[in-house]
C-alpha positions as a LaTeX table, in Angstrom:
\begin{tabular}{lrrr}
\hline
Residue & $x$ (\AA) & $y$ (\AA) & $z$ (\AA) \\
\hline
Unk1 & 0.01 & 0.01 & $-0.01$ \\
Unk2 & 1.87 & 3.03 & $-1.31$ \\
Unk3 & $-0.04$ & 5.47 & 0.87 \\
Unk4 & 1.26 & 3.67 & 4.00 \\
Unk5 & 4.82 & 3.93 & 2.63 \\
Unk6 & 4.36 & 7.67 & 2.40 \\
Unk7 & 2.82 & 7.94 & 5.81 \\
Unk8 & 5.60 & 5.89 & 7.40 \\
Unk9 & 8.25 & 8.12 & 5.78 \\
Unk10 & 6.48 & 11.35 & 6.96 \\
Unk11 & 6.24 & 9.78 & 10.49 \\
Unk12 & 10.09 & 9.24 & 10.43 \\
Unk13 & 10.66 & 12.85 & 9.06 \\
Unk14 & 8.50 & 14.17 & 11.98 \\
Unk15 & 10.71 & 12.34 & 14.49 \\
Unk16 & 13.82 & 13.64 & 12.80 \\
Unk17 & 12.40 & 17.20 & 13.01 \\
Unk18 & 11.63 & 16.76 & 16.66 \\
Unk19 & 15.14 & 15.66 & 17.47 \\
Unk20 & 17.01 & 17.97 & 15.24 \\
Unk21 & 14.95 & 21.13 & 15.90 \\
Unk22 & 13.87 & 20.65 & 19.54 \\
Unk23 & 15.40 & 17.74 & 21.48 \\
Unk24 & 19.19 & 17.46 & 20.68 \\
Unk25 & 20.53 & 20.27 & 22.90 \\
Unk26 & 23.69 & 18.36 & 23.67 \\
Unk27 & 24.41 & 17.84 & 19.98 \\
Unk28 & 23.92 & 21.49 & 19.12 \\
Unk29 & 25.62 & 22.87 & 22.29 \\
Unk30 & 22.50 & 25.02 & 22.64 \\
Unk31 & 18.74 & 24.68 & 22.91 \\
Unk32 & 17.52 & 23.96 & 19.38 \\
Unk33 & 14.10 & 25.58 & 20.07 \\
Unk34 & 15.99 & 28.83 & 20.64 \\
Unk35 & 17.77 & 28.40 & 17.22 \\
Unk36 & 14.49 & 27.64 & 15.40 \\
Unk37 & 11.84 & 29.58 & 17.28 \\
Unk38 & 9.43 & 29.77 & 14.41 \\
Unk39 & 9.55 & 25.97 & 13.69 \\
Unk40 & 9.91 & 24.59 & 17.24 \\
Unk41 & 6.10 & 24.65 & 17.95 \\
Unk42 & 5.54 & 22.40 & 14.89 \\
Unk43 & 8.74 & 20.38 & 15.16 \\
Unk44 & 7.95 & 19.60 & 18.78 \\
Unk45 & 4.75 & 17.75 & 17.62 \\
Unk46 & 7.15 & 15.43 & 15.64 \\
Unk47 & 7.42 & 13.51 & 18.91 \\
Unk48 & 4.07 & 12.04 & 17.94 \\
Unk49 & 5.49 & 10.56 & 14.78 \\
Unk50 & 6.06 & 7.39 & 16.88 \\
Unk51 & 2.27 & 7.31 & 17.64 \\
Unk52 & 1.63 & 7.27 & 13.89 \\
Unk53 & 4.08 & 4.44 & 13.56 \\
Unk54 & 2.21 & 2.45 & 16.15 \\
Unk55 & $-1.16$ & 2.85 & 14.38 \\
Unk56 & 0.32 & 1.79 & 11.02 \\
Unk57 & 1.98 & $-1.13$ & 12.73 \\
Unk58 & $-1.31$ & $-2.35$ & 14.12 \\
Unk59 & $-2.76$ & $-2.21$ & 10.57 \\
Unk60 & 0.23 & $-3.73$ & 8.75 \\
Unk61 & 1.10 & $-6.45$ & 11.18 \\
Unk62 & $-2.42$ & $-7.70$ & 11.18 \\
Unk63 & $-2.41$ & $-7.64$ & 7.43 \\
Unk64 & 0.83 & $-9.64$ & 7.32 \\
Unk65 & $-0.25$ & $-12.35$ & 9.70 \\
Unk66 & $-3.51$ & $-13.04$ & 8.04 \\
Unk67 & $-3.43$ & $-16.69$ & 6.74 \\
Unk68 & 0.14 & $-17.25$ & 8.09 \\
Unk69 & 1.51 & $-19.50$ & 10.78 \\
Unk70 & 3.58 & $-18.67$ & 13.79 \\
Unk71 & 6.86 & $-19.66$ & 12.19 \\
Unk72 & 6.28 & $-17.58$ & 9.06 \\
Unk73 & 5.32 & $-14.62$ & 11.22 \\
Unk74 & 8.39 & $-15.00$ & 13.52 \\
Unk75 & 10.75 & $-15.31$ & 10.53 \\
Unk76 & 9.21 & $-12.27$ & 8.75 \\
Unk77 & 9.65 & $-10.09$ & 11.82 \\
Unk78 & 13.24 & $-11.19$ & 12.49 \\
Unk79 & 14.24 & $-10.57$ & 8.96 \\
Unk80 & 12.46 & $-7.19$ & 8.98 \\
Unk81 & 13.70 & $-5.80$ & 12.32 \\
Unk82 & 17.14 & $-7.06$ & 13.04 \\
Unk83 & 19.45 & $-6.41$ & 10.05 \\
Unk84 & 19.12 & $-2.64$ & 10.00 \\
Unk85 & 19.01 & $-2.60$ & 13.81 \\
Unk86 & 22.37 & $-4.48$ & 14.05 \\
Unk87 & 23.87 & $-2.03$ & 11.51 \\
Unk88 & 22.76 & 0.88 & 13.48 \\
Unk89 & 24.04 & $-0.64$ & 16.72 \\
Unk90 & 27.42 & $-1.21$ & 15.13 \\
Unk91 & 27.50 & 2.39 & 13.86 \\
Unk92 & 26.74 & 3.73 & 17.30 \\
Unk93 & 29.48 & 1.64 & 18.90 \\
Unk94 & 31.94 & 2.61 & 16.25 \\
Unk95 & 31.07 & 6.32 & 16.44 \\
Unk96 & 31.70 & 6.56 & 20.21 \\
Unk97 & 34.74 & 4.18 & 20.18 \\
Unk98 & 36.57 & 5.78 & 17.30 \\
Unk99 & 35.79 & 9.46 & 17.42 \\
Unk100 & 35.43 & 10.20 & 21.03 \\
Unk101 & 32.04 & 11.94 & 20.43 \\
Unk102 & 30.23 & 12.86 & 23.61 \\
Unk103 & 26.66 & 13.94 & 22.75 \\
Unk104 & 23.99 & 11.25 & 23.29 \\
Unk105 & 26.75 & 8.73 & 24.37 \\
Unk106 & 25.02 & 5.93 & 26.19 \\
Unk107 & 28.42 & 4.86 & 27.82 \\
Unk108 & 27.85 & 1.17 & 27.52 \\
Unk109 & 30.19 & $-1.63$ & 28.10 \\
Unk110 & 30.90 & $-4.26$ & 25.36 \\
Unk111 & 28.69 & $-6.62$ & 27.20 \\
Unk112 & 25.85 & $-4.07$ & 27.35 \\
Unk113 & 26.21 & $-3.52$ & 23.54 \\
Unk114 & 25.79 & $-7.31$ & 23.05 \\
Unk115 & 22.60 & $-7.31$ & 25.21 \\
Unk116 & 21.42 & $-4.39$ & 23.07 \\
Unk117 & 21.96 & $-6.63$ & 19.98 \\
Unk118 & 19.06 & $-8.94$ & 21.24 \\
Unk119 & 16.62 & $-5.88$ & 21.33 \\
Unk120 & 15.48 & $-7.07$ & 24.81 \\
Unk121 & 17.83 & $-4.83$ & 26.81 \\
Unk122 & 14.97 & $-3.09$ & 28.54 \\
Unk123 & 13.90 & $-6.46$ & 29.94 \\
Unk124 & 17.26 & $-6.61$ & 31.68 \\
Unk125 & 17.17 & $-2.91$ & 32.79 \\
Unk126 & 20.10 & $-2.03$ & 30.45 \\
Unk127 & 20.28 & 1.35 & 28.80 \\
Unk128 & 19.38 & 1.58 & 25.17 \\
Unk129 & 22.35 & 2.23 & 22.92 \\
Unk130 & 20.14 & 4.77 & 21.08 \\
Unk131 & 17.27 & 6.80 & 22.39 \\
Unk132 & 15.05 & 5.79 & 19.55 \\
Unk133 & 15.33 & 2.10 & 20.60 \\
Unk134 & 12.54 & 2.48 & 23.20 \\
Unk135 & 9.74 & 2.18 & 20.62 \\
Unk136 & 11.18 & $-1.09$ & 19.40 \\
Unk137 & 10.54 & $-2.64$ & 22.80 \\
Unk138 & 6.95 & $-1.65$ & 22.47 \\
Unk139 & 6.79 & $-3.19$ & 18.98 \\
Unk140 & 8.40 & $-6.43$ & 20.24 \\
Unk141 & 5.87 & $-6.78$ & 22.96 \\
Unk142 & 3.06 & $-6.15$ & 20.41 \\
Unk143 & 4.46 & $-8.99$ & 18.28 \\
Unk144 & 4.48 & $-11.27$ & 21.28 \\
Unk145 & 0.88 & $-10.49$ & 21.92 \\
Unk146 & $-0.02$ & $-10.91$ & 18.24 \\
Unk147 & 1.73 & $-14.30$ & 18.39 \\
Unk148 & $-1.05$ & $-15.46$ & 20.75 \\
Unk149 & $-3.66$ & $-14.59$ & 18.10 \\
Unk150 & $-1.60$ & $-16.33$ & 15.44 \\
Unk151 & $-1.43$ & $-19.46$ & 17.39 \\
Unk152 & $-5.21$ & $-19.40$ & 17.89 \\
Unk153 & $-5.71$ & $-18.64$ & 14.20 \\
Unk154 & $-6.42$ & $-15.25$ & 12.67 \\
Unk155 & $-10.10$ & $-14.75$ & 11.81 \\
Unk156 & $-12.28$ & $-11.76$ & 11.74 \\
Unk157 & $-14.18$ & $-12.89$ & 14.86 \\
Unk158 & $-11.00$ & $-13.83$ & 16.75 \\
Unk159 & $-9.36$ & $-10.51$ & 15.95 \\
Unk160 & $-12.41$ & $-8.67$ & 17.48 \\
Unk161 & $-12.25$ & $-10.82$ & 20.60 \\
Unk162 & $-8.47$ & $-10.36$ & 20.86 \\
Unk163 & $-8.72$ & $-6.56$ & 20.42 \\
Unk164 & $-11.64$ & $-6.23$ & 22.75 \\
Unk165 & $-9.86$ & $-8.18$ & 25.49 \\
Unk166 & $-6.68$ & $-6.07$ & 25.03 \\
Unk167 & $-8.78$ & $-2.90$ & 25.16 \\
Unk168 & $-10.40$ & $-3.93$ & 28.41 \\
Unk169 & $-7.00$ & $-4.86$ & 29.74 \\
Unk170 & $-5.65$ & $-1.51$ & 28.81 \\
Unk171 & $-8.40$ & 0.28 & 30.79 \\
Unk172 & $-7.77$ & $-2.05$ & 33.71 \\
Unk173 & $-4.03$ & $-1.34$ & 33.61 \\
Unk174 & $-4.52$ & 2.35 & 33.56 \\
Unk175 & $-6.73$ & 2.09 & 36.74 \\
Unk176 & $-4.57$ & $-0.44$ & 38.47 \\
Unk177 & $-1.14$ & 1.34 & 37.86 \\
Unk178 & 0.69 & $-1.97$ & 38.29 \\
Unk179 & 4.17 & $-1.94$ & 36.80 \\
Unk180 & 4.11 & $-5.63$ & 35.70 \\
Unk181 & 0.69 & $-5.26$ & 34.12 \\
Unk182 & 1.81 & $-2.09$ & 32.38 \\
Unk183 & 4.77 & $-3.82$ & 30.95 \\
Unk184 & 2.58 & $-6.57$ & 29.43 \\
Unk185 & $-0.49$ & $-4.63$ & 28.40 \\
Unk186 & 1.30 & $-1.38$ & 27.43 \\
Unk187 & $-1.66$ & 1.00 & 28.29 \\
Unk188 & 0.22 & 4.01 & 26.93 \\
Unk189 & 0.73 & 2.51 & 23.39 \\
Unk190 & $-1.95$ & $-0.30$ & 23.12 \\
Unk191 & $-4.69$ & 2.09 & 21.98 \\
Unk192 & $-2.71$ & 2.85 & 18.81 \\
Unk193 & $-2.07$ & $-0.78$ & 18.00 \\
Unk194 & $-5.62$ & $-1.77$ & 18.71 \\
Unk195 & $-7.06$ & 1.05 & 16.48 \\
Unk196 & $-4.75$ & 0.09 & 13.69 \\
Unk197 & $-5.88$ & $-3.56$ & 13.79 \\
Unk198 & $-9.56$ & $-2.40$ & 13.77 \\
Unk199 & $-8.86$ & $-0.13$ & 10.82 \\
Unk200 & $-7.39$ & $-3.06$ & 8.92 \\
Unk201 & $-10.57$ & $-5.09$ & 9.60 \\
Unk202 & $-12.51$ & $-2.11$ & 8.15 \\
Unk203 & $-10.22$ & $-2.07$ & 5.19 \\
Unk204 & $-10.45$ & $-5.83$ & 4.55 \\
Unk205 & $-14.06$ & $-6.56$ & 5.40 \\
Unk206 & $-15.84$ & $-3.19$ & 5.23 \\
Unk207 & $-17.35$ & $-0.98$ & 7.91 \\
Unk208 & $-19.09$ & $-2.48$ & 10.96 \\
Unk209 & $-20.01$ & $-0.88$ & 14.23 \\
Unk210 & $-17.72$ & $-2.92$ & 16.49 \\
Unk211 & $-14.39$ & $-2.19$ & 14.62 \\
Unk212 & $-15.30$ & 1.49 & 14.47 \\
Unk213 & $-16.11$ & 1.33 & 18.22 \\
Unk214 & $-12.59$ & 0.04 & 18.81 \\
Unk215 & $-11.16$ & 2.84 & 16.68 \\
Unk216 & $-13.12$ & 5.42 & 18.73 \\
Unk217 & $-12.14$ & 3.88 & 22.01 \\
Unk218 & $-8.47$ & 3.80 & 20.80 \\
Unk219 & $-8.69$ & 7.50 & 19.86 \\
Unk220 & $-10.21$ & 8.32 & 23.22 \\
Unk221 & $-7.49$ & 6.55 & 25.16 \\
Unk222 & $-4.74$ & 7.97 & 22.87 \\
Unk223 & $-5.49$ & 11.61 & 23.72 \\
Unk224 & $-4.57$ & 11.40 & 27.44 \\
Unk225 & $-1.59$ & 9.09 & 26.62 \\
Unk226 & $-0.18$ & 11.51 & 24.01 \\
Unk227 & $-0.73$ & 14.49 & 26.29 \\
Unk228 & 1.08 & 12.76 & 29.20 \\
Unk229 & 4.04 & 11.93 & 26.91 \\
Unk230 & 4.29 & 15.60 & 25.69 \\
Unk231 & 3.82 & 16.90 & 29.33 \\
Unk232 & 6.61 & 14.70 & 30.54 \\
Unk233 & 8.84 & 16.23 & 27.88 \\
Unk234 & 7.78 & 19.74 & 28.78 \\
Unk235 & 8.41 & 19.05 & 32.45 \\
Unk236 & 11.96 & 17.82 & 31.54 \\
Unk237 & 12.98 & 20.64 & 29.23 \\
Unk238 & 10.62 & 23.44 & 30.17 \\
Unk239 & 7.84 & 24.97 & 27.78 \\
Unk240 & 10.35 & 27.41 & 26.31 \\
Unk241 & 12.40 & 24.51 & 25.00 \\
Unk242 & 9.38 & 22.32 & 24.13 \\
Unk243 & 6.76 & 24.83 & 23.07 \\
Unk244 & 3.91 & 22.44 & 22.38 \\
Unk245 & 0.42 & 23.17 & 23.45 \\
Unk246 & $-2.41$ & 20.74 & 24.51 \\
Unk247 & $-4.73$ & 21.75 & 21.57 \\
Unk248 & $-1.94$ & 21.19 & 19.02 \\
Unk249 & $-1.38$ & 17.71 & 20.50 \\
Unk250 & $-5.14$ & 16.93 & 20.26 \\
Unk251 & $-5.24$ & 18.17 & 16.60 \\
Unk252 & $-2.25$ & 16.02 & 15.66 \\
Unk253 & $-3.59$ & 12.91 & 17.17 \\
Unk254 & $-6.97$ & 13.54 & 15.47 \\
Unk255 & $-5.18$ & 14.01 & 12.13 \\
Unk256 & $-3.32$ & 10.77 & 12.57 \\
Unk257 & $-6.53$ & 8.83 & 13.21 \\
Unk258 & $-8.28$ & 10.70 & 10.41 \\
Unk259 & $-5.56$ & 9.88 & 7.88 \\
Unk260 & $-5.59$ & 6.23 & 8.84 \\
Unk261 & $-9.36$ & 6.05 & 8.64 \\
Unk262 & $-9.32$ & 7.49 & 5.13 \\
Unk263 & $-6.75$ & 4.84 & 4.16 \\
Unk264 & $-8.81$ & 2.09 & 5.67 \\
Unk265 & $-11.84$ & 3.24 & 3.73 \\
Unk266 & $-9.85$ & 3.46 & 0.53 \\
Unk267 & $-10.38$ & 7.24 & 0.27 \\
Unk268 & $-6.57$ & 7.80 & 0.13 \\
Unk269 & $-5.07$ & 5.79 & $-2.52$ \\
Unk270 & $-1.66$ & 6.28 & $-4.22$ \\
Unk271 & $-0.44$ & 4.44 & $-7.23$ \\
Unk272 & 2.51 & 2.24 & $-6.32$ \\
Unk273 & 5.86 & 3.58 & $-7.58$ \\
Unk274 & 9.51 & 3.01 & $-7.10$ \\
Unk275 & 9.81 & 6.33 & $-5.37$ \\
Unk276 & 7.23 & 5.52 & $-2.79$ \\
Unk277 & 8.63 & 2.08 & $-2.33$ \\
Unk278 & 12.07 & 3.52 & $-1.80$ \\
Unk279 & 10.71 & 6.01 & 0.76 \\
Unk280 & 8.87 & 3.14 & 2.64 \\
Unk281 & 12.14 & 1.20 & 2.62 \\
Unk282 & 14.17 & 4.16 & 3.84 \\
Unk283 & 11.89 & 4.83 & 6.76 \\
Unk284 & 13.23 & 2.24 & 9.23 \\
Unk285 & 16.96 & 2.97 & 8.60 \\
Unk286 & 16.18 & 6.70 & 8.84 \\
Unk287 & 14.57 & 6.20 & 12.27 \\
Unk288 & 17.52 & 4.21 & 13.45 \\
Unk289 & 20.43 & 6.14 & 12.01 \\
Unk290 & 19.35 & 9.83 & 12.13 \\
Unk291 & 20.74 & 10.27 & 15.64 \\
Unk292 & 24.09 & 8.93 & 14.59 \\
Unk293 & 24.29 & 11.27 & 11.71 \\
Unk294 & 23.37 & 14.20 & 13.92 \\
Unk295 & 26.19 & 13.41 & 16.45 \\
Unk296 & 28.71 & 13.04 & 13.58 \\
Unk297 & 27.73 & 16.13 & 11.64 \\
Unk298 & 25.98 & 18.79 & 13.53 \\
Unk299 & 28.98 & 19.75 & 15.90 \\
Unk300 & 31.21 & 19.88 & 12.87 \\
Unk301 & 28.97 & 21.95 & 10.59 \\
Unk302 & 27.91 & 24.45 & 13.24 \\
Unk303 & 31.36 & 26.08 & 13.09 \\
Unk304 & 30.89 & 27.19 & 9.45 \\
Unk305 & 27.18 & 27.18 & 8.62 \\
Unk306 & 24.06 & 28.91 & 10.04 \\
Unk307 & 21.63 & 26.59 & 12.02 \\
Unk308 & 19.08 & 26.22 & 9.22 \\
Unk309 & 21.77 & 25.14 & 6.79 \\
Unk310 & 23.17 & 22.68 & 9.35 \\
Unk311 & 19.71 & 21.11 & 9.92 \\
Unk312 & 19.05 & 20.93 & 6.21 \\
Unk313 & 22.40 & 19.35 & 5.36 \\
Unk314 & 22.18 & 16.92 & 8.17 \\
Unk315 & 18.61 & 15.82 & 7.30 \\
Unk316 & 19.54 & 15.28 & 3.70 \\
Unk317 & 22.61 & 13.35 & 4.69 \\
Unk318 & 20.43 & 11.22 & 7.03 \\
Unk319 & 17.93 & 10.42 & 4.28 \\
Unk320 & 20.66 & 9.59 & 1.75 \\
Unk321 & 22.59 & 7.35 & 4.09 \\
Unk322 & 19.37 & 5.63 & 5.13 \\
Unk323 & 18.52 & 4.91 & 1.55 \\
Unk324 & 21.93 & 3.55 & 0.93 \\
Unk325 & 21.65 & 1.30 & 4.00 \\
Unk326 & 18.25 & 0.08 & 2.81 \\
Unk327 & 19.46 & $-0.59$ & $-0.75$ \\
Unk328 & 22.94 & $-1.97$ & $-0.27$ \\
Unk329 & 22.94 & $-3.41$ & 3.21 \\
Unk330 & 19.51 & $-4.09$ & 4.69 \\
Unk331 & 17.88 & $-5.63$ & 1.54 \\
Unk332 & 20.83 & $-8.03$ & 0.67 \\
Unk333 & 21.06 & $-9.16$ & 4.27 \\
Unk334 & 17.29 & $-9.75$ & 4.35 \\
Unk335 & 17.61 & $-11.84$ & 1.12 \\
Unk336 & 20.27 & $-13.96$ & 2.73 \\
Unk337 & 18.27 & $-14.49$ & 5.95 \\
Unk338 & 15.01 & $-15.36$ & 4.14 \\
Unk339 & 14.34 & $-19.07$ & 3.83 \\
Unk340 & 14.72 & $-20.48$ & 0.30 \\
Unk341 & 11.63 & $-21.89$ & $-1.26$ \\
Unk342 & 11.77 & $-25.31$ & $-2.76$ \\
Unk343 & 10.66 & $-24.86$ & $-6.44$ \\
Unk344 & 7.48 & $-26.74$ & $-7.23$ \\
Unk345 & 7.04 & $-29.18$ & $-9.98$ \\
Unk346 & 4.81 & $-27.58$ & $-12.70$ \\
Unk347 & 1.40 & $-29.18$ & $-12.78$ \\
Unk348 & 0.45 & $-31.17$ & $-15.89$ \\
Unk349 & $-2.49$ & $-29.96$ & $-18.02$ \\
Unk350 & $-4.72$ & $-32.63$ & $-16.61$ \\
Unk351 & $-3.99$ & $-31.54$ & $-12.98$ \\
Unk352 & $-4.54$ & $-27.91$ & $-13.83$ \\
Unk353 & $-7.88$ & $-28.74$ & $-15.36$ \\
Unk354 & $-8.89$ & $-30.78$ & $-12.33$ \\
Unk355 & $-8.02$ & $-27.80$ & $-10.01$ \\
Unk356 & $-9.86$ & $-25.43$ & $-12.21$ \\
Unk357 & $-12.95$ & $-27.62$ & $-11.79$ \\
Unk358 & $-12.95$ & $-27.48$ & $-8.05$ \\
Unk359 & $-15.34$ & $-24.70$ & $-6.80$ \\
\hline
\end{tabular}
């Protein structure tokens, strides 16, 4: 779906804008919001690009597991997630080991880098090698929950039951405030995944009241979750350095749900093209690598260029590098890791005729 490729790329660009123009004070040596006062209120909303990723993930993962077994699902996720992740982890380790760079340095031991390579470092209370890795832990937990559905068998009715139970557990977890329950149910992020799954049901089977009810419930639960996440950032940096208002957060979340609803209904459709496919493929490496590019380039460029030029050059460099990683590293590695299919013997004309006669 080309429209999802575009939305994913825009979500990644939003995260890049948030980090480059608002968040990365240690990289700039100054508060970015002060360097880009006109853009900061909009770039600050880029923090919600991850929320768009989560809704898309709920939609796409349900689409990808339909009619597949657990083994196929597990292989597809391993091949999709880990190659670019390992490359980004190696780039981070090399950056800090070889250049002596200090901004965003996680200060990890070799053993802690190895634990990061599993993507389960948060389970062992080990610091993420990159700040963007936090969302991957949410994705992994979503995959583990989806695996339960895959084992049971993915059908329309079972997806509705699964999503309804998860939604009820989300409400219960918000009320209980139990750390273990929070870790499993993910009340802050579950509404996005659930809404994405419901939107895929609408896309695949047409509108019905219960999937739309799940979408509305997800939207209602997403608003306080998004406001809490933005408020925590404001509490950390101050409103001057994170100039994002509550109405702008509500509008952004509303636009995310509206865009995905239009996609689900088929009202936003883009013709597939190599460009959109490339943008979709570039998205994941861009999300993983843009912080490395920022640490490597911004401190060097600020000595000779104005801030707007530094941000532009760094963003372009991040996009180009991410495309190269996707084209010349991630895709070849994925091809090597994908299981080879045994070629089938062509059916004889008699067999083909027999198959054609079966209703």
